[in-house]
Amino acid sequence: MKSTLKVGHRGAKGYISENTLPSIQKALDLNVDGIEIDVHLCASGELVVFHDFTLDRMTNGTGEIGKQTLSQLQNLLVDGKYKIPTLTEVLDLIHAKCLLNIELKGEKTALPTVKLLHQYFDKGTWTYNNVLISSFQRKELEAVYNFDERMSLGVLTKASVNASIRFAKTINAVAIHPNFALLSKNNVKEAQDEGFKVNAWTVNDFESIERIKSYGVDAIISDFPDRI
Ligand code: G3P
Ligand code: CA
């Protein structure tokens, strides 16, 4: 069986609060091949790493993350003890030691993300090979493709492998990112025969990890990446 890349979900969400610098450091300590994070654009224009559209579940704040400035967000605590990081802080921490899968979660994240990455590419540590941009939002993926065709793209889906492949072709994506419940050995092979990597999420229990690995997927995104 070919080796499956292990990718930490929101850092290493199973061990330390999601999308925080300590969670990302934990994933690095677990020797992951990649780390997945979520980004939103905040009201003062910076990219912040956070999953939900609202602050209520994970922080002591409330309301939409996109309506708060960075300084307002920096006064909040995630799970009572962690700061909400910026994408810049995450890029500095990972320092291209593994693949970074940036999920464009919020609207209007595409261009600022690519522009920030260009600054890092110019500095020389990060390269196009170290970054994979994914999203459920087709508009954001199209915006990346129209701005910089060299960015590697992954099409997220929780609905249909076939539909994601059809769309992936229109933006020259390199991968599809299906919820693992959508997968079978056959559709993984079909996607790969069409030239796409298949990166499955979010696979956490040992039995499911073994089953999805047996389908020959290229990567598994897991809260417990050391289980892969
Ligand atoms: O990128 C894979 C996975 O993170 C997508 O779903 O809701 O965990 O961001 P979600
Ligand atoms: Ca995500």
PDB file of C-alpha atoms and ligand atoms in Angstrom:
ATOM      1  CA  MET A   1       0.000   0.000   0.000  1.00  0.00           C
ATOM      2  CA  LYS A   2       1.364   3.454  -0.862  1.00  0.00           C
ATOM      3  CA  SER A   3       2.077   5.838   1.991  1.00  0.00           C
ATOM      4  CA  THR A   4      -0.642   8.284   2.962  1.00  0.00           C
ATOM      5  CA  LEU A   5       0.321  11.812   3.922  1.00  0.00           C
ATOM      6  CA  LYS A   6      -0.705  12.708   7.470  1.00  0.00           C
ATOM      7  CA  VAL A   7      -2.205  16.153   7.822  1.00  0.00           C
ATOM      8  CA  GLY A   8      -3.133  17.737  11.160  1.00  0.00           C
ATOM      9  CA  HIS A   9      -6.654  19.168  11.180  1.00  0.00           C
ATOM     10  CA  ARG A  10      -6.841  22.772  12.475  1.00  0.00           C
ATOM     11  CA  GLY A  11      -3.356  22.078  13.849  1.00  0.00           C
ATOM     12  CA  ALA A  12      -3.721  19.057  16.079  1.00  0.00           C
ATOM     13  CA  LYS A  13      -7.299  19.653  17.194  1.00  0.00           C
ATOM     14  CA  GLY A  14      -7.536  16.346  19.033  1.00  0.00           C
ATOM     15  CA  TYR A  15      -4.821  17.450  21.451  1.00  0.00           C
ATOM     16  CA  ILE A  16      -4.836  21.256  21.744  1.00  0.00           C
ATOM     17  CA  SER A  17      -7.509  23.877  20.938  1.00  0.00           C
ATOM     18  CA  GLU A  18      -8.031  24.157  17.187  1.00  0.00           C
ATOM     19  CA  ASN A  19      -6.322  26.743  14.978  1.00  0.00           C
ATOM     20  CA  THR A  20      -4.033  28.033  17.757  1.00  0.00           C
ATOM     21  CA  LEU A  21      -0.254  28.333  17.604  1.00  0.00           C
ATOM     22  CA  PRO A  22       0.216  25.656  20.312  1.00  0.00           C
ATOM     23  CA  SER A  23      -2.047  23.294  18.340  1.00  0.00           C
ATOM     24  CA  ILE A  24       0.019  23.914  15.218  1.00  0.00           C
ATOM     25  CA  GLN A  25       3.238  23.399  17.186  1.00  0.00           C
ATOM     26  CA  LYS A  26       1.790  20.117  18.508  1.00  0.00           C
ATOM     27  CA  ALA A  27       1.166  18.971  14.924  1.00  0.00           C
ATOM     28  CA  LEU A  28       4.773  19.832  14.041  1.00  0.00           C
ATOM     29  CA  ASP A  29       5.943  17.874  17.105  1.00  0.00           C
ATOM     30  CA  LEU A  30       3.951  14.892  15.812  1.00  0.00           C
ATOM     31  CA  ASN A  31       5.982  15.043  12.582  1.00  0.00           C
ATOM     32  CA  VAL A  32       3.039  15.655  10.294  1.00  0.00           C
ATOM     33  CA  ASP A  33       3.430  15.942   6.541  1.00  0.00           C
ATOM     34  CA  GLY A  34       0.991  18.832   6.498  1.00  0.00           C
ATOM     35  CA  ILE A  35      -1.212  21.100   8.596  1.00  0.00           C
ATOM     36  CA  GLU A  36      -4.702  22.304   7.713  1.00  0.00           C
ATOM     37  CA  ILE A  37      -5.975  25.652   9.038  1.00  0.00           C
ATOM     38  CA  ASP A  38      -8.966  27.920   8.352  1.00  0.00           C
ATOM     39  CA  VAL A  39      -8.743  31.619   7.525  1.00  0.00           C
ATOM     40  CA  HIS A  40     -11.062  34.609   7.722  1.00  0.00           C
ATOM     41  CA  LEU A  41     -10.524  38.269   6.904  1.00  0.00           C
ATOM     42  CA  CYS A  42     -11.111  40.531   9.905  1.00  0.00           C
ATOM     43  CA  ALA A  43     -12.490  44.089   9.816  1.00  0.00           C
ATOM     44  CA  SER A  44      -9.058  45.748   9.906  1.00  0.00           C
ATOM     45  CA  GLY A  45      -7.898  43.719   6.885  1.00  0.00           C
ATOM     46  CA  GLU A  46      -5.661  41.055   8.409  1.00  0.00           C
ATOM     47  CA  LEU A  47      -6.094  37.331   7.825  1.00  0.00           C
ATOM     48  CA  VAL A  48      -6.848  35.447  11.009  1.00  0.00           C
ATOM     49  CA  VAL A  49      -6.801  31.724  11.646  1.00  0.00           C
ATOM     50  CA  PHE A  50     -10.146  30.580  12.997  1.00  0.00           C
ATOM     51  CA  HIS A  51     -12.790  28.086  11.954  1.00  0.00           C
ATOM     52  CA  ASP A  52     -16.220  29.454  12.784  1.00  0.00           C
ATOM     53  CA  PHE A  53     -17.846  32.537  11.279  1.00  0.00           C
ATOM     54  CA  THR A  54     -18.792  33.598  14.802  1.00  0.00           C
ATOM     55  CA  LEU A  55     -16.720  33.893  17.944  1.00  0.00           C
ATOM     56  CA  ASP A  56     -19.229  32.364  20.326  1.00  0.00           C
ATOM     57  CA  ARG A  57     -18.293  28.654  20.358  1.00  0.00           C
ATOM     58  CA  MET A  58     -14.544  29.006  20.779  1.00  0.00           C
ATOM     59  CA  THR A  59     -13.931  32.331  22.554  1.00  0.00           C
ATOM     60  CA  ASN A  60     -15.192  34.666  25.267  1.00  0.00           C
ATOM     61  CA  GLY A  61     -16.364  37.044  22.518  1.00  0.00           C
ATOM     62  CA  THR A  62     -19.548  37.105  20.490  1.00  0.00           C
ATOM     63  CA  GLY A  63     -20.652  37.947  16.968  1.00  0.00           C
ATOM     64  CA  GLU A  64     -19.114  37.623  13.529  1.00  0.00           C
ATOM     65  CA  ILE A  65     -15.339  37.371  13.317  1.00  0.00           C
ATOM     66  CA  GLY A  66     -15.320  39.402  10.095  1.00  0.00           C
ATOM     67  CA  LYS A  67     -16.799  42.408  11.907  1.00  0.00           C
ATOM     68  CA  GLN A  68     -14.053  42.663  14.539  1.00  0.00           C
ATOM     69  CA  THR A  69     -10.689  44.368  14.125  1.00  0.00           C
ATOM     70  CA  LEU A  70      -7.474  42.526  14.818  1.00  0.00           C
ATOM     71  CA  SER A  71      -6.923  44.426  18.056  1.00  0.00           C
ATOM     72  CA  GLN A  72     -10.419  43.488  19.233  1.00  0.00           C
ATOM     73  CA  LEU A  73      -9.781  39.842  18.347  1.00  0.00           C
ATOM     74  CA  GLN A  74      -6.442  39.881  20.112  1.00  0.00           C
ATOM     75  CA  ASN A  75      -8.213  40.722  23.370  1.00  0.00           C
ATOM     76  CA  LEU A  76     -10.171  37.460  23.217  1.00  0.00           C
ATOM     77  CA  LEU A  77      -9.184  34.026  24.445  1.00  0.00           C
ATOM     78  CA  VAL A  78      -9.780  30.741  22.657  1.00  0.00           C
ATOM     79  CA  ASP A  79     -10.900  28.101  25.160  1.00  0.00           C
ATOM     80  CA  GLY A  80      -9.974  30.505  27.952  1.00  0.00           C
ATOM     81  CA  LYS A  81      -6.231  30.532  27.262  1.00  0.00           C
ATOM     82  CA  TYR A  82      -5.055  30.924  23.648  1.00  0.00           C
ATOM     83  CA  LYS A  83      -4.850  33.882  21.264  1.00  0.00           C
ATOM     84  CA  ILE A  84      -6.434  33.869  17.806  1.00  0.00           C
ATOM     85  CA  PRO A  85      -3.372  33.789  15.507  1.00  0.00           C
ATOM     86  CA  THR A  86      -2.871  35.684  12.299  1.00  0.00           C
ATOM     87  CA  LEU A  87      -1.927  33.836   9.113  1.00  0.00           C
ATOM     88  CA  THR A  88       1.410  35.657   9.282  1.00  0.00           C
ATOM     89  CA  GLU A  89       2.114  34.162  12.711  1.00  0.00           C
ATOM     90  CA  VAL A  90       1.234  30.710  11.421  1.00  0.00           C
ATOM     91  CA  LEU A  91       3.488  31.058   8.365  1.00  0.00           C
ATOM     92  CA  ASP A  92       6.326  32.202  10.636  1.00  0.00           C
ATOM     93  CA  LEU A  93       5.803  29.310  13.039  1.00  0.00           C
ATOM     94  CA  ILE A  94       5.608  26.544  10.442  1.00  0.00           C
ATOM     95  CA  HIS A  95       8.426  28.109   8.418  1.00  0.00           C
ATOM     96  CA  ALA A  96       7.797  25.675   5.539  1.00  0.00           C
ATOM     97  CA  LYS A  97       8.695  22.661   7.708  1.00  0.00           C
ATOM     98  CA  CYS A  98       5.642  20.904   6.276  1.00  0.00           C
ATOM     99  CA  LEU A  99       2.860  21.477   3.763  1.00  0.00           C
ATOM    100  CA  LEU A 100       0.362  24.154   4.766  1.00  0.00           C
ATOM    101  CA  ASN A 101      -3.225  23.595   3.645  1.00  0.00           C
ATOM    102  CA  ILE A 102      -4.977  26.948   3.946  1.00  0.00           C
ATOM    103  CA  GLU A 103      -8.737  26.594   3.835  1.00  0.00           C
ATOM    104  CA  LEU A 104     -10.326  29.852   2.688  1.00  0.00           C
ATOM    105  CA  LYS A 105     -13.264  29.768   5.068  1.00  0.00           C
ATOM    106  CA  GLY A 106     -14.443  33.360   5.004  1.00  0.00           C
ATOM    107  CA  GLU A 107     -15.428  35.540   2.065  1.00  0.00           C
ATOM    108  CA  LYS A 108     -12.887  37.777   0.320  1.00  0.00           C
ATOM    109  CA  THR A 109      -9.972  35.769   1.685  1.00  0.00           C
ATOM    110  CA  ALA A 110      -8.537  34.676  -1.681  1.00  0.00           C
ATOM    111  CA  LEU A 111      -6.612  37.754  -2.791  1.00  0.00           C
ATOM    112  CA  PRO A 112      -5.188  38.809   0.583  1.00  0.00           C
ATOM    113  CA  THR A 113      -4.043  35.230   1.160  1.00  0.00           C
ATOM    114  CA  VAL A 114      -2.257  34.974  -2.175  1.00  0.00           C
ATOM    115  CA  LYS A 115      -0.732  38.446  -1.769  1.00  0.00           C
ATOM    116  CA  LEU A 116       0.598  37.502   1.665  1.00  0.00           C
ATOM    117  CA  LEU A 117       1.987  34.238   0.291  1.00  0.00           C
ATOM    118  CA  HIS A 118       3.743  36.156  -2.490  1.00  0.00           C
ATOM    119  CA  GLN A 119       5.573  38.179   0.168  1.00  0.00           C
ATOM    120  CA  TYR A 120       6.714  34.918   1.785  1.00  0.00           C
ATOM    121  CA  PHE A 121       7.698  33.402  -1.576  1.00  0.00           C
ATOM    122  CA  ASP A 122       9.814  36.510  -2.257  1.00  0.00           C
ATOM    123  CA  LYS A 123      11.589  36.043   1.080  1.00  0.00           C
ATOM    124  CA  GLY A 124      12.544  32.526  -0.035  1.00  0.00           C
ATOM    125  CA  THR A 125      11.511  30.152   2.758  1.00  0.00           C
ATOM    126  CA  TRP A 126       8.078  29.296   1.495  1.00  0.00           C
ATOM    127  CA  THR A 127       7.526  28.118  -2.082  1.00  0.00           C
ATOM    128  CA  TYR A 128       4.505  27.189  -4.177  1.00  0.00           C
ATOM    129  CA  ASN A 129       5.242  23.543  -3.318  1.00  0.00           C
ATOM    130  CA  ASN A 130       4.693  24.118   0.404  1.00  0.00           C
ATOM    131  CA  VAL A 131       1.166  25.507   0.131  1.00  0.00           C
ATOM    132  CA  LEU A 132      -2.197  24.101  -0.895  1.00  0.00           C
ATOM    133  CA  ILE A 133      -5.255  26.344  -0.875  1.00  0.00           C
ATOM    134  CA  SER A 134      -8.649  24.717  -0.442  1.00  0.00           C
ATOM    135  CA  SER A 135     -12.196  25.945  -0.029  1.00  0.00           C
ATOM    136  CA  PHE A 136     -15.849  25.001  -0.178  1.00  0.00           C
ATOM    137  CA  GLN A 137     -16.398  28.441  -1.686  1.00  0.00           C
ATOM    138  CA  ARG A 138     -16.000  28.228  -5.426  1.00  0.00           C
ATOM    139  CA  LYS A 139     -15.862  32.000  -5.734  1.00  0.00           C
ATOM    140  CA  GLU A 140     -12.743  32.132  -3.566  1.00  0.00           C
ATOM    141  CA  LEU A 141     -11.033  29.317  -5.472  1.00  0.00           C
ATOM    142  CA  GLU A 142     -11.836  30.986  -8.796  1.00  0.00           C
ATOM    143  CA  ALA A 143     -10.423  34.246  -7.467  1.00  0.00           C
ATOM    144  CA  VAL A 144      -7.142  32.526  -6.565  1.00  0.00           C
ATOM    145  CA  TYR A 145      -6.979  30.845  -9.971  1.00  0.00           C
ATOM    146  CA  ASN A 146      -7.659  34.092 -11.816  1.00  0.00           C
ATOM    147  CA  PHE A 147      -5.035  35.946  -9.780  1.00  0.00           C
ATOM    148  CA  ASP A 148      -2.260  33.343  -9.728  1.00  0.00           C
ATOM    149  CA  GLU A 149      -2.569  30.127 -11.743  1.00  0.00           C
ATOM    150  CA  ARG A 150       0.511  28.717 -10.064  1.00  0.00           C
ATOM    151  CA  MET A 151      -1.185  28.252  -6.684  1.00  0.00           C
ATOM    152  CA  SER A 152      -2.089  24.629  -5.914  1.00  0.00           C
ATOM    153  CA  LEU A 153      -5.821  24.331  -5.336  1.00  0.00           C
ATOM    154  CA  GLY A 154      -8.022  21.738  -3.657  1.00  0.00           C
ATOM    155  CA  VAL A 155     -11.804  21.582  -4.005  1.00  0.00           C
ATOM    156  CA  LEU A 156     -13.576  20.798  -0.735  1.00  0.00           C
ATOM    157  CA  THR A 157     -16.822  18.880  -0.820  1.00  0.00           C
ATOM    158  CA  LYS A 158     -19.231  17.285   1.579  1.00  0.00           C
ATOM    159  CA  ALA A 159     -21.764  16.571  -1.169  1.00  0.00           C
ATOM    160  CA  SER A 160     -20.332  14.976  -4.315  1.00  0.00           C
ATOM    161  CA  VAL A 161     -17.000  13.656  -5.525  1.00  0.00           C
ATOM    162  CA  ASN A 162     -18.119  13.902  -9.157  1.00  0.00           C
ATOM    163  CA  ALA A 163     -19.277  17.507  -8.858  1.00  0.00           C
ATOM    164  CA  SER A 164     -16.005  18.455  -7.168  1.00  0.00           C
ATOM    165  CA  ILE A 165     -14.050  16.870 -10.029  1.00  0.00           C
ATOM    166  CA  ARG A 166     -16.094  18.753 -12.610  1.00  0.00           C
ATOM    167  CA  PHE A 167     -15.390  22.030 -10.861  1.00  0.00           C
ATOM    168  CA  ALA A 168     -11.742  21.144 -10.171  1.00  0.00           C
ATOM    169  CA  LYS A 169     -11.161  20.869 -13.922  1.00  0.00           C
ATOM    170  CA  THR A 170     -12.340  24.431 -14.488  1.00  0.00           C
ATOM    171  CA  ILE A 171      -9.729  25.906 -12.114  1.00  0.00           C
ATOM    172  CA  ASN A 172      -6.921  23.447 -12.816  1.00  0.00           C
ATOM    173  CA  ALA A 173      -7.033  22.207  -9.217  1.00  0.00           C
ATOM    174  CA  VAL A 174      -4.544  19.566  -8.166  1.00  0.00           C
ATOM    175  CA  ALA A 175      -6.732  17.903  -5.562  1.00  0.00           C
ATOM    176  CA  ILE A 176     -10.203  17.203  -4.332  1.00  0.00           C
ATOM    177  CA  HIS A 177     -10.872  17.258  -0.592  1.00  0.00           C
ATOM    178  CA  PRO A 178     -13.941  15.117   0.107  1.00  0.00           C
ATOM    179  CA  ASN A 179     -15.523  14.342   3.436  1.00  0.00           C
ATOM    180  CA  PHE A 180     -14.438  10.738   3.964  1.00  0.00           C
ATOM    181  CA  ALA A 181     -18.053   9.525   4.092  1.00  0.00           C
ATOM    182  CA  LEU A 182     -18.259  10.192   0.339  1.00  0.00           C
ATOM    183  CA  LEU A 183     -15.437   7.827  -0.544  1.00  0.00           C
ATOM    184  CA  SER A 184     -15.217   4.314  -1.949  1.00  0.00           C
ATOM    185  CA  LYS A 185     -12.258   2.474  -3.414  1.00  0.00           C
ATOM    186  CA  ASN A 186     -13.744   3.033  -6.872  1.00  0.00           C
ATOM    187  CA  ASN A 187     -14.341   6.768  -6.711  1.00  0.00           C
ATOM    188  CA  VAL A 188     -10.900   7.379  -5.212  1.00  0.00           C
ATOM    189  CA  LYS A 189      -9.356   5.538  -8.152  1.00  0.00           C
ATOM    190  CA  GLU A 190     -11.555   7.367 -10.660  1.00  0.00           C
ATOM    191  CA  ALA A 191     -10.518  10.747  -9.256  1.00  0.00           C
ATOM    192  CA  GLN A 192      -6.862   9.772  -9.288  1.00  0.00           C
ATOM    193  CA  ASP A 193      -7.175   8.423 -12.836  1.00  0.00           C
ATOM    194  CA  GLU A 194      -8.465  11.865 -13.806  1.00  0.00           C
ATOM    195  CA  GLY A 195      -5.250  13.308 -12.389  1.00  0.00           C
ATOM    196  CA  PHE A 196      -6.415  14.549  -8.978  1.00  0.00           C
ATOM    197  CA  LYS A 197      -4.992  13.880  -5.545  1.00  0.00           C
ATOM    198  CA  VAL A 198      -7.631  12.767  -3.059  1.00  0.00           C
ATOM    199  CA  ASN A 199      -7.220  14.299   0.401  1.00  0.00           C
ATOM    200  CA  ALA A 200      -9.881  12.985   2.789  1.00  0.00           C
ATOM    201  CA  TRP A 201     -11.179  14.685   5.960  1.00  0.00           C
ATOM    202  CA  THR A 202     -11.777  14.456   8.922  1.00  0.00           C
ATOM    203  CA  VAL A 203     -10.828  10.884   9.743  1.00  0.00           C
ATOM    204  CA  ASN A 204     -10.220  10.297  13.424  1.00  0.00           C
ATOM    205  CA  ASP A 205     -10.925   6.756  14.602  1.00  0.00           C
ATOM    206  CA  PHE A 206      -8.451   3.983  13.885  1.00  0.00           C
ATOM    207  CA  GLU A 207     -10.935   1.775  12.016  1.00  0.00           C
ATOM    208  CA  SER A 208     -11.977   4.551   9.620  1.00  0.00           C
ATOM    209  CA  ILE A 209      -8.366   5.595   9.112  1.00  0.00           C
ATOM    210  CA  GLU A 210      -7.443   2.034   8.067  1.00  0.00           C
ATOM    211  CA  ARG A 211     -10.431   1.802   5.728  1.00  0.00           C
ATOM    212  CA  ILE A 212      -9.751   5.138   4.048  1.00  0.00           C
ATOM    213  CA  LYS A 213      -6.050   4.308   3.748  1.00  0.00           C
ATOM    214  CA  SER A 214      -6.992   1.041   2.034  1.00  0.00           C
ATOM    215  CA  TYR A 215      -8.748   3.107  -0.666  1.00  0.00           C
ATOM    216  CA  GLY A 216      -5.350   4.572  -1.565  1.00  0.00           C
ATOM    217  CA  VAL A 217      -6.100   8.216  -0.789  1.00  0.00           C
ATOM    218  CA  ASP A 218      -3.169  10.626  -1.056  1.00  0.00           C
ATOM    219  CA  ALA A 219      -3.646  12.309   2.328  1.00  0.00           C
ATOM    220  CA  ILE A 220      -5.784  12.046   5.417  1.00  0.00           C
ATOM    221  CA  ILE A 221      -6.653  15.157   7.420  1.00  0.00           C
ATOM    222  CA  SER A 222      -7.165  14.177  11.064  1.00  0.00           C
ATOM    223  CA  ASP A 223      -7.543  15.739  14.497  1.00  0.00           C
ATOM    224  CA  PHE A 224      -5.124  12.969  15.577  1.00  0.00           C
ATOM    225  CA  PRO A 225      -2.565  12.960  12.752  1.00  0.00           C
ATOM    226  CA  ASP A 226      -0.281  10.582  14.654  1.00  0.00           C
ATOM    227  CA  ARG A 227      -2.950   7.862  14.200  1.00  0.00           C
ATOM    228  CA  ILE A 228      -2.510   7.860  10.410  1.00  0.00           C
TER     229      ILE A 228
HETATM  230  O1  G3P B   1     -10.333  21.022   5.176  1.00  0.00           O
HETATM  231  C1  G3P B   1     -10.984  19.920   5.678  1.00  0.00           C
HETATM  232  C2  G3P B   1     -11.994  20.273   6.721  1.00  0.00           C
HETATM  233  O2  G3P B   1     -11.392  21.117   7.649  1.00  0.00           O
HETATM  234  C3  G3P B   1     -13.226  20.932   6.166  1.00  0.00           C
HETATM  235  O3  G3P B   1     -14.247  21.094   7.095  1.00  0.00           O
HETATM  236  O4  G3P B   1     -15.558  22.332   8.751  1.00  0.00           O
HETATM  237  O5  G3P B   1     -13.479  21.194   9.463  1.00  0.00           O
HETATM  238  O6  G3P B   1     -13.373  23.240   8.060  1.00  0.00           O
HETATM  239  P1  G3P B   1     -14.167  22.012   8.391  1.00  0.00           P
HETATM  240 CA    CA B   2     -11.093  23.414   7.711  1.00  0.00          CA
END
